[in-house]
Amino acid sequence: MSLRNEIRAALDDVTPPAPALEHKVETFVMAGNRVRILRPRRPSVHWTRRFRGPLSFVAAVLVLVLIGGLVLGGRLLREMNAPPQGINQADLKRLESRPLRTFPTVRAGDPCPTSPLTDVSAHSPEDVLLGDGPVYSSRLGGQSVTRTNWGTWSVWSVLVDTTKASGPILIRARDLPTHAEVVFGWQTAHGQAGEGIPAGTATGTDVVLGETEHLYSEAVLDLAHPFALTKAGDWPIFKTFMGYPKAATGCIGFQIDGAGFTELLVVD
Amino acid sequence: MSELHARGEQSFTDLLAPLVQPAYRLACAMLHDAPAAEDVVQDASLIAWRKLGKLHDRSKLRAWFLGIVANECRNAKRRGWARRVNLGLPSRLSVASTEEHSVKRADLRRAMLQLEHGDRLVVVLYFYLDMPVAEIAAVVGATADAARARLYRAIHRLRPGLAIEEALR
């Protein structure tokens, strides 16, 4: 076999077909052209440069956070259906009492009506994120996607505009075409600070990367404990470990409830 | 630029849409991570769409666009904050890894990943996207001779015992 054919065969293995990519890209580009500018852009110095100096300090903090997260995660497993620690339970109950609103209707095969992009470059390491705020979402996917016998697990990252949100933030979600409930986990992620904390009722279990994961119907963001690598001055980052069953499509509608707002966010 | 934007979706379909699949193949070949490759193509398309007015010679559109894609691939790890801090999930269980059935092909991919970015880029453009050396030079921003020298050097690193003439077939 020629070197050309060898290289083609090797690279074809990591290039799965993407038949609808042109449409997705076009939708993304056209949405990007209508991005609303909330703040002037910062100078174009790359954000990681600012981390270089205190990187060792951040690494040390991260180790401590991981250790703390392991301890907290173990405790949560023991108290599986106990309400999330550190969250004002009265506030949480009020948010849980809000009914789910009507998500956009999406039929099988329809393009996912993802939320508009917003320029958040003044507050975030990412230039544009999905949503109108106060909670903004990254796109799903990436290296953390893990498939199990039950379904697909992924890490979902959001930023919260804390000038417009306070107190606990409740997240509930559905796969739009199939109406399947999206669930939230914790154990695999070792309960790091900045994790969305699973709440509500555990409806079942799945084994993810060797860890038994309880499937919770809700997640709560504790604004007092954002992700450790949130840069000073940026909006806090939260990373939630979420999953959806095999039958679901990954076009997901999130209802996000906080004090004084309810936000619907659609992410593909 | 404003004229192009006024034409909106139609212009995108005419200009960039035919280049999306080659860009995706390039990004997959550079990153070995299909979801990340899709992200790169989307980001590169948005950049290209916004800078399209600065491209005066439309015959160089493909090379110009793939150059942006290649640059985005190089920056992907730095920009991918949402997935880089991946909660410690082992990459061996990623979707792409589970598809590695052939040890030989996996070995070749590993060898390509060990090439320096620019060397890997010319190998992918030449062997996987079947681009001529002159156009590869436009993508990497070098002369044709420099691009050819880079290609030969990369081939030598991938297959030290293989004659260049044989490798280029």
Short mmCIF file of C-alpha atoms in Angstrom, two decimals:
data_model
loop_
_atom_site.label_atom_id
_atom_site.label_comp_id
_atom_site.label_asym_id
_atom_site.label_seq_id
_atom_site.Cartn_x
_atom_site.Cartn_y
_atom_site.Cartn_z
CA MET A 1 0.00 0.00 0.00
CA SER A 2 1.36 3.45 -0.89
CA LEU A 3 2.08 5.99 1.79
CA ARG A 4 -0.79 8.10 0.41
CA ASN A 5 -3.27 5.26 0.85
CA GLU A 6 -1.92 4.43 4.30
CA ILE A 7 -2.35 8.03 5.42
CA ARG A 8 -5.84 8.20 3.95
CA ALA A 9 -6.91 5.02 5.72
CA ALA A 10 -5.43 6.18 9.02
CA LEU A 11 -7.06 9.60 8.85
CA ASP A 12 -10.41 8.28 7.61
CA ASP A 13 -10.63 6.46 10.96
CA VAL A 14 -10.74 9.78 12.79
CA THR A 15 -12.91 11.59 10.24
CA PRO A 16 -16.48 10.40 10.67
CA PRO A 17 -18.98 11.67 8.09
CA ALA A 18 -20.52 15.05 8.90
CA PRO A 19 -23.27 15.34 6.28
CA ALA A 20 -25.13 18.24 7.89
CA LEU A 21 -22.06 20.26 8.75
CA GLU A 22 -22.56 22.84 5.99
CA HIS A 23 -25.96 23.70 7.43
CA LYS A 24 -24.64 23.87 10.99
CA VAL A 25 -21.74 26.08 9.95
CA GLU A 26 -24.00 28.36 7.93
CA THR A 27 -26.39 28.71 10.86
CA PHE A 28 -23.48 29.46 13.18
CA VAL A 29 -21.95 32.03 10.82
CA MET A 30 -25.22 33.78 10.12
CA ALA A 31 -26.01 33.90 13.84
CA GLY A 32 -22.50 35.21 14.47
CA ASN A 33 -23.10 38.09 12.12
CA ARG A 34 -25.99 39.16 14.29
CA VAL A 35 -24.14 38.82 17.56
CA ARG A 36 -25.09 41.54 19.99
CA ILE A 37 -22.18 43.44 21.43
CA LEU A 38 -22.63 43.92 25.18
CA ARG A 39 -19.25 45.46 25.95
CA PRO A 40 -16.26 46.66 23.96
CA ARG A 41 -13.73 43.92 23.32
CA ARG A 42 -10.67 43.70 25.47
CA PRO A 43 -7.23 44.10 23.93
CA SER A 44 -6.30 40.99 22.00
CA VAL A 45 -3.75 39.69 24.50
CA HIS A 46 -4.48 35.98 24.84
CA TRP A 47 -6.21 35.18 28.11
CA THR A 48 -3.86 32.35 29.00
CA ARG A 49 -0.96 34.81 29.28
CA ARG A 50 -2.49 36.22 32.39
CA PHE A 51 -2.42 32.75 33.93
CA ARG A 52 1.26 32.14 33.30
CA GLY A 53 2.48 34.01 36.33
CA PRO A 54 0.19 32.54 38.98
CA LEU A 55 -0.12 29.17 37.22
CA SER A 56 1.68 27.22 39.92
CA PHE A 57 -0.52 28.83 42.56
CA VAL A 58 -3.64 27.97 40.60
CA ALA A 59 -2.42 24.38 40.22
CA ALA A 60 -1.95 24.10 43.97
CA VAL A 61 -5.41 25.52 44.55
CA LEU A 62 -6.83 23.06 42.03
CA VAL A 63 -5.28 20.11 43.86
CA LEU A 64 -6.87 21.33 47.08
CA VAL A 65 -10.19 21.77 45.30
CA LEU A 66 -9.94 18.24 43.90
CA ILE A 67 -9.25 16.79 47.34
CA GLY A 68 -12.14 18.77 48.77
CA GLY A 69 -14.31 17.65 45.88
CA LEU A 70 -13.50 13.99 46.51
CA VAL A 71 -14.50 14.33 50.14
CA LEU A 72 -17.67 16.21 49.23
CA GLY A 73 -18.49 13.73 46.47
CA GLY A 74 -18.20 10.80 48.87
CA ARG A 75 -20.47 12.51 51.34
CA LEU A 76 -23.05 13.18 48.64
CA LEU A 77 -23.12 9.54 47.64
CA ARG A 78 -23.88 8.57 51.22
CA GLU A 79 -26.66 11.11 51.38
CA MET A 80 -27.98 10.33 47.94
CA ASN A 81 -31.33 12.03 48.06
CA ALA A 82 -30.47 14.63 50.65
CA PRO A 83 -30.89 18.25 49.49
CA PRO A 84 -27.71 19.90 48.18
CA GLN A 85 -25.42 21.22 50.88
CA GLY A 86 -24.77 24.92 51.10
CA ILE A 87 -27.89 25.85 49.16
CA ASN A 88 -30.68 27.84 50.78
CA GLN A 89 -33.42 25.20 50.81
CA ALA A 90 -36.29 27.68 50.95
CA ASP A 91 -34.94 29.45 47.86
CA LEU A 92 -34.47 26.12 46.11
CA LYS A 93 -38.02 24.97 46.91
CA ARG A 94 -39.40 28.21 45.49
CA LEU A 95 -37.50 27.65 42.24
CA GLU A 96 -38.55 23.99 42.05
CA SER A 97 -42.20 25.01 42.40
CA ARG A 98 -42.03 26.93 39.13
CA PRO A 99 -43.57 24.85 36.34
CA LEU A 100 -41.60 23.93 33.24
CA ARG A 101 -42.39 26.32 30.41
CA THR A 102 -43.14 25.28 26.88
CA PHE A 103 -39.97 24.54 24.96
CA PRO A 104 -39.79 25.06 21.18
CA THR A 105 -41.33 22.18 19.24
CA VAL A 106 -38.68 20.29 17.32
CA ARG A 107 -39.59 17.35 15.14
CA ALA A 108 -37.14 14.56 14.33
CA GLY A 109 -34.80 15.72 11.59
CA ASP A 110 -35.49 19.41 12.12
CA PRO A 111 -32.48 21.64 12.75
CA CYS A 112 -32.00 22.41 16.42
CA PRO A 113 -33.20 25.98 17.17
CA THR A 114 -30.16 26.90 19.21
CA SER A 115 -30.22 30.07 21.26
CA PRO A 116 -28.65 33.20 19.76
CA LEU A 117 -24.99 33.92 20.29
CA THR A 118 -23.95 36.77 22.53
CA ASP A 119 -20.57 38.48 22.60
CA VAL A 120 -19.35 38.02 26.17
CA SER A 121 -15.66 38.55 25.42
CA ALA A 122 -15.37 41.24 28.10
CA HIS A 123 -16.30 38.73 30.79
CA SER A 124 -15.18 35.36 29.50
CA PRO A 125 -12.28 33.44 27.97
CA GLU A 126 -14.65 32.55 25.13
CA ASP A 127 -15.69 35.34 22.74
CA VAL A 128 -19.26 34.24 22.11
CA LEU A 129 -21.62 32.03 24.06
CA LEU A 130 -25.19 30.90 23.55
CA GLY A 131 -28.15 32.59 25.21
CA ASP A 132 -29.57 35.94 26.23
CA GLY A 133 -28.38 35.71 29.81
CA PRO A 134 -28.00 35.91 32.68
CA VAL A 135 -26.77 32.33 32.14
CA TYR A 136 -24.71 31.81 28.96
CA SER A 137 -23.83 28.40 27.57
CA SER A 138 -20.89 26.96 25.71
CA ARG A 139 -21.59 24.50 22.95
CA LEU A 140 -21.82 20.83 23.96
CA GLY A 141 -19.31 18.17 23.07
CA GLY A 142 -15.55 17.82 23.21
CA GLN A 143 -13.20 15.28 24.67
CA SER A 144 -15.34 14.66 27.70
CA VAL A 145 -18.12 13.05 25.72
CA THR A 146 -18.56 9.52 27.06
CA ARG A 147 -21.03 6.95 25.81
CA THR A 148 -22.43 4.24 28.07
CA ASN A 149 -25.04 1.50 27.72
CA TRP A 150 -27.62 4.01 28.96
CA GLY A 151 -26.72 7.07 26.90
CA THR A 152 -24.30 9.95 26.44
CA TRP A 153 -22.56 11.98 29.12
CA SER A 154 -20.90 15.30 28.56
CA VAL A 155 -19.60 18.30 30.42
CA TRP A 156 -21.73 21.40 29.96
CA SER A 157 -20.11 24.72 30.76
CA VAL A 158 -21.92 27.95 31.52
CA LEU A 159 -21.05 31.45 32.61
CA VAL A 160 -23.34 33.43 34.90
CA ASP A 161 -23.72 37.20 34.76
CA THR A 162 -23.72 37.79 38.50
CA THR A 163 -24.85 41.39 38.08
CA LYS A 164 -28.22 39.96 37.07
CA ALA A 165 -28.38 36.73 39.07
CA SER A 166 -28.00 35.87 42.72
CA GLY A 167 -28.83 32.98 45.02
CA PRO A 168 -29.17 29.41 43.80
CA ILE A 169 -29.86 28.75 40.13
CA LEU A 170 -31.96 25.71 39.23
CA ILE A 171 -31.47 23.85 35.94
CA ARG A 172 -33.90 21.40 34.40
CA ALA A 173 -33.64 20.12 30.83
CA ARG A 174 -35.30 18.05 28.12
CA ASP A 175 -34.19 16.66 24.79
CA LEU A 176 -36.45 18.66 22.49
CA PRO A 177 -37.28 16.20 19.68
CA THR A 178 -37.82 13.18 21.98
CA HIS A 179 -38.89 14.95 25.23
CA ALA A 180 -36.48 12.66 27.09
CA GLU A 181 -35.42 14.02 30.46
CA VAL A 182 -31.84 15.17 30.68
CA VAL A 183 -30.16 14.10 33.91
CA PHE A 184 -27.30 15.37 35.98
CA GLY A 185 -24.53 13.47 37.72
CA TRP A 186 -21.76 14.14 40.11
CA GLN A 187 -19.78 11.10 41.09
CA THR A 188 -17.67 10.81 37.96
CA ALA A 189 -16.76 14.48 38.18
CA HIS A 190 -15.70 14.00 41.80
CA GLY A 191 -17.83 16.91 42.92
CA GLN A 192 -15.37 19.66 42.06
CA ALA A 193 -16.14 23.21 43.10
CA GLY A 194 -17.94 24.89 40.28
CA GLU A 195 -19.87 21.76 39.46
CA GLY A 196 -23.59 21.96 38.99
CA ILE A 197 -24.85 20.13 42.08
CA PRO A 198 -27.32 17.34 41.30
CA ALA A 199 -30.66 17.83 43.03
CA GLY A 200 -34.23 16.58 42.90
CA THR A 201 -34.99 12.89 42.71
CA ALA A 202 -32.53 10.21 41.66
CA THR A 203 -34.42 8.33 38.96
CA GLY A 204 -31.91 5.56 38.25
CA THR A 205 -28.25 4.73 37.91
CA ASP A 206 -25.67 4.36 35.18
CA VAL A 207 -22.04 3.27 35.27
CA VAL A 208 -19.79 5.96 33.82
CA LEU A 209 -16.07 5.26 33.59
CA GLY A 210 -16.37 2.73 36.40
CA GLU A 211 -18.29 5.03 38.75
CA THR A 212 -21.93 4.40 39.64
CA GLU A 213 -23.70 7.57 38.67
CA HIS A 214 -27.13 8.42 40.11
CA LEU A 215 -29.34 10.16 37.57
CA TYR A 216 -30.75 13.35 39.06
CA SER A 217 -33.50 15.36 37.45
CA GLU A 218 -32.10 18.77 38.39
CA ALA A 219 -28.84 20.60 38.94
CA VAL A 220 -28.21 23.62 41.12
CA LEU A 221 -25.49 26.22 40.69
CA ASP A 222 -24.06 27.66 43.88
CA LEU A 223 -22.83 31.10 42.84
CA ALA A 224 -20.61 31.29 45.90
CA HIS A 225 -18.47 28.41 44.58
CA PRO A 226 -17.60 28.84 40.91
CA PHE A 227 -15.10 26.78 38.96
CA ALA A 228 -11.60 27.23 40.34
CA LEU A 229 -10.06 28.50 37.10
CA THR A 230 -12.50 31.39 36.77
CA LYS A 231 -10.30 34.40 36.17
CA ALA A 232 -10.65 37.33 38.55
CA GLY A 233 -13.01 39.85 36.99
CA ASP A 234 -14.68 37.33 34.68
CA TRP A 235 -18.14 36.00 35.21
CA PRO A 236 -18.05 32.73 37.19
CA ILE A 237 -17.80 29.49 35.24
CA PHE A 238 -19.80 26.39 36.17
CA LYS A 239 -19.31 22.95 34.71
CA THR A 240 -22.14 20.46 34.95
CA PHE A 241 -21.89 16.73 34.25
CA MET A 242 -25.04 15.86 32.35
CA GLY A 243 -26.38 12.93 30.39
CA TYR A 244 -29.17 11.98 28.07
CA PRO A 245 -30.46 8.56 27.02
CA LYS A 246 -29.52 6.83 23.77
CA ALA A 247 -32.81 7.71 22.11
CA ALA A 248 -32.24 11.43 22.64
CA THR A 249 -30.75 13.62 19.92
CA GLY A 250 -28.66 16.09 21.93
CA CYS A 251 -30.79 19.09 20.93
CA ILE A 252 -31.47 20.13 24.49
CA GLY A 253 -33.70 22.78 25.99
CA PHE A 254 -32.69 24.04 29.42
CA GLN A 255 -35.03 25.89 31.76
CA ILE A 256 -32.90 27.94 34.10
CA ASP A 257 -34.63 29.48 37.10
CA GLY A 258 -33.14 32.01 39.46
CA ALA A 259 -34.32 34.83 41.67
CA GLY A 260 -36.28 37.14 39.39
CA PHE A 261 -35.74 35.33 36.10
CA THR A 262 -36.56 32.24 34.09
CA GLU A 263 -34.40 31.61 31.05
CA LEU A 264 -34.94 29.11 28.25
CA LEU A 265 -31.74 28.06 26.56
CA VAL A 266 -31.41 25.69 23.60
CA VAL A 267 -28.07 24.02 22.98
CA ASP A 268 -27.14 21.47 20.32
CA MET B 1 -17.65 43.23 2.85
CA SER B 2 -20.97 44.94 3.52
CA GLU B 3 -22.10 44.01 0.03
CA LEU B 4 -21.26 40.40 0.71
CA HIS B 5 -23.05 40.43 4.02
CA ALA B 6 -26.08 41.95 2.41
CA ARG B 7 -26.29 38.90 0.21
CA GLY B 8 -26.27 36.80 3.40
CA GLU B 9 -26.94 33.12 3.22
CA GLN B 10 -26.76 32.96 -0.57
CA SER B 11 -23.18 34.25 -0.56
CA PHE B 12 -22.21 31.81 2.13
CA THR B 13 -23.61 28.95 0.09
CA ASP B 14 -21.74 30.14 -2.99
CA LEU B 15 -18.41 30.89 -1.35
CA LEU B 16 -17.70 28.99 1.84
CA ALA B 17 -20.14 26.06 1.90
CA PRO B 18 -18.19 24.07 -0.76
CA LEU B 19 -15.11 24.38 1.43
CA VAL B 20 -16.69 23.15 4.66
CA GLN B 21 -16.07 19.44 4.05
CA PRO B 22 -12.39 19.89 3.01
CA ALA B 23 -11.96 22.10 6.07
CA TYR B 24 -13.55 19.45 8.28
CA ARG B 25 -11.26 16.75 6.83
CA LEU B 26 -8.26 18.98 7.46
CA ALA B 27 -9.34 19.71 11.04
CA CYS B 28 -10.04 16.04 11.80
CA ALA B 29 -6.68 15.08 10.37
CA MET B 30 -4.90 17.71 12.43
CA LEU B 31 -6.76 17.17 15.71
CA HIS B 32 -7.95 13.53 15.57
CA ASP B 33 -11.06 14.71 17.39
CA ALA B 34 -14.22 15.07 15.31
CA PRO B 35 -16.27 17.25 17.71
CA ALA B 36 -13.31 19.59 18.16
CA ALA B 37 -12.86 19.62 14.37
CA GLU B 38 -16.49 20.71 13.91
CA ASP B 39 -15.94 23.52 16.38
CA VAL B 40 -12.79 24.60 14.57
CA VAL B 41 -14.57 24.66 11.21
CA GLN B 42 -17.40 26.75 12.65
CA ASP B 43 -15.04 29.22 14.27
CA ALA B 44 -12.83 29.43 11.16
CA SER B 45 -15.89 29.99 8.98
CA LEU B 46 -17.04 32.86 11.16
CA ILE B 47 -13.57 34.43 11.01
CA ALA B 48 -13.39 33.93 7.26
CA TRP B 49 -16.86 35.35 6.73
CA ARG B 50 -15.97 38.47 8.67
CA LYS B 51 -12.65 38.96 6.84
CA LEU B 52 -13.82 37.97 3.40
CA GLY B 53 -13.67 41.55 2.18
CA LYS B 54 -9.91 41.58 2.71
CA LEU B 55 -9.40 38.75 0.24
CA HIS B 56 -8.95 40.43 -3.14
CA ASP B 57 -8.04 37.37 -5.23
CA ARG B 58 -10.98 34.96 -5.06
CA SER B 59 -8.96 32.28 -6.85
CA LYS B 60 -7.04 31.92 -3.59
CA LEU B 61 -10.17 31.44 -1.49
CA ARG B 62 -9.58 27.74 -0.74
CA ALA B 63 -5.95 28.22 0.31
CA TRP B 64 -6.85 31.30 2.35
CA PHE B 65 -9.72 29.56 4.13
CA LEU B 66 -7.76 26.38 4.84
CA GLY B 67 -4.98 28.56 6.24
CA ILE B 68 -7.47 29.99 8.72
CA VAL B 69 -8.64 26.47 9.59
CA ALA B 70 -5.04 25.34 10.13
CA ASN B 71 -4.40 28.31 12.38
CA GLU B 72 -7.55 27.58 14.36
CA CYS B 73 -6.42 23.97 14.76
CA ARG B 74 -3.15 25.19 16.24
CA ASN B 75 -5.04 27.41 18.65
CA ALA B 76 -7.72 24.83 19.43
CA LYS B 77 -6.13 23.55 22.60
CA ARG B 78 -5.58 27.02 23.96
CA ARG B 79 -9.06 28.20 23.06
CA GLY B 80 -10.88 25.06 24.15
CA TRP B 81 -11.19 25.94 27.80
CA ALA B 82 -14.58 24.30 28.07
CA ARG B 83 -13.23 20.91 27.17
CA ARG B 84 -9.60 21.16 28.21
CA VAL B 85 -10.40 21.04 31.89
CA ASN B 86 -12.25 17.82 31.29
CA LEU B 87 -12.80 16.68 34.86
CA GLY B 88 -10.08 14.06 34.52
CA LEU B 89 -12.07 11.78 32.23
CA PRO B 90 -9.51 9.55 30.50
CA SER B 91 -9.11 10.30 26.82
CA ARG B 92 -8.76 6.60 26.03
CA LEU B 93 -12.52 6.33 26.38
CA SER B 94 -13.23 9.18 23.98
CA VAL B 95 -15.34 8.45 20.95
CA ALA B 96 -12.44 8.67 18.53
CA SER B 97 -10.23 6.34 20.53
CA THR B 98 -12.76 3.55 20.58
CA GLU B 99 -12.70 3.47 16.80
CA GLU B 100 -9.01 2.60 16.65
CA HIS B 101 -9.29 -0.92 15.35
CA SER B 102 -6.07 -1.11 13.39
CA VAL B 103 -2.83 -0.96 15.31
CA LYS B 104 -0.94 -0.08 12.14
CA ARG B 105 -3.17 2.85 11.31
CA ALA B 106 -3.10 3.97 14.92
CA ASP B 107 0.69 3.87 14.86
CA LEU B 108 0.74 6.05 11.75
CA ARG B 109 -1.65 8.53 13.38
CA ARG B 110 0.54 8.66 16.46
CA ALA B 111 3.58 9.30 14.27
CA MET B 112 1.73 12.13 12.51
CA LEU B 113 0.69 13.64 15.82
CA GLN B 114 4.35 13.73 16.82
CA LEU B 115 5.19 15.85 13.79
CA GLU B 116 5.51 19.55 14.37
CA HIS B 117 2.30 21.43 13.43
CA GLY B 118 3.65 22.83 10.15
CA ASP B 119 5.05 19.47 9.03
CA ARG B 120 1.82 17.68 9.87
CA LEU B 121 -0.12 20.33 7.99
CA VAL B 122 1.76 19.87 4.71
CA VAL B 123 1.44 16.08 4.98
CA VAL B 124 -2.32 16.32 5.48
CA LEU B 125 -2.77 18.86 2.68
CA TYR B 126 -0.68 16.83 0.23
CA PHE B 127 -1.75 13.28 0.99
CA TYR B 128 -5.24 13.67 2.45
CA LEU B 129 -6.60 16.70 0.61
CA ASP B 130 -4.62 16.04 -2.58
CA MET B 131 -3.51 19.64 -2.90
CA PRO B 132 -0.65 20.64 -5.22
CA VAL B 133 2.52 21.95 -3.60
CA ALA B 134 1.93 25.46 -5.00
CA GLU B 135 -1.42 25.72 -3.21
CA ILE B 136 0.00 24.15 -0.05
CA ALA B 137 2.59 26.93 -0.08
CA ALA B 138 -0.25 29.47 -0.12
CA VAL B 139 -1.92 27.78 2.86
CA VAL B 140 1.22 27.68 4.99
CA GLY B 141 2.42 31.11 3.85
CA ALA B 142 5.69 29.93 2.35
CA THR B 143 7.30 29.60 -1.06
CA ALA B 144 6.69 26.45 -3.08
CA ASP B 145 10.30 25.37 -2.54
CA ALA B 146 9.99 25.81 1.22
CA ALA B 147 6.70 23.90 1.29
CA ARG B 148 8.23 21.10 -0.76
CA ALA B 149 11.25 20.92 1.55
CA ARG B 150 8.93 20.77 4.54
CA LEU B 151 6.94 17.97 2.92
CA TYR B 152 10.09 15.94 2.18
CA ARG B 153 11.32 16.43 5.72
CA ALA B 154 7.98 15.28 7.17
CA ILE B 155 7.93 12.20 4.92
CA HIS B 156 11.45 11.34 6.04
CA ARG B 157 10.34 11.54 9.66
CA LEU B 158 7.28 9.38 9.03
CA ARG B 159 9.09 6.78 6.88
CA PRO B 160 12.85 7.19 7.27
CA GLY B 161 13.69 4.36 4.86
CA LEU B 162 11.27 5.32 2.09
CA ALA B 163 12.53 7.04 -1.06
CA ILE B 164 10.84 10.40 -1.67
CA GLU B 165 9.83 9.49 -5.23
CA GLU B 166 8.09 6.39 -3.96
CA ALA B 167 6.43 8.25 -1.10
CA LEU B 168 5.01 10.91 -3.39
CA ARG B 169 3.12 8.44 -5.58
#
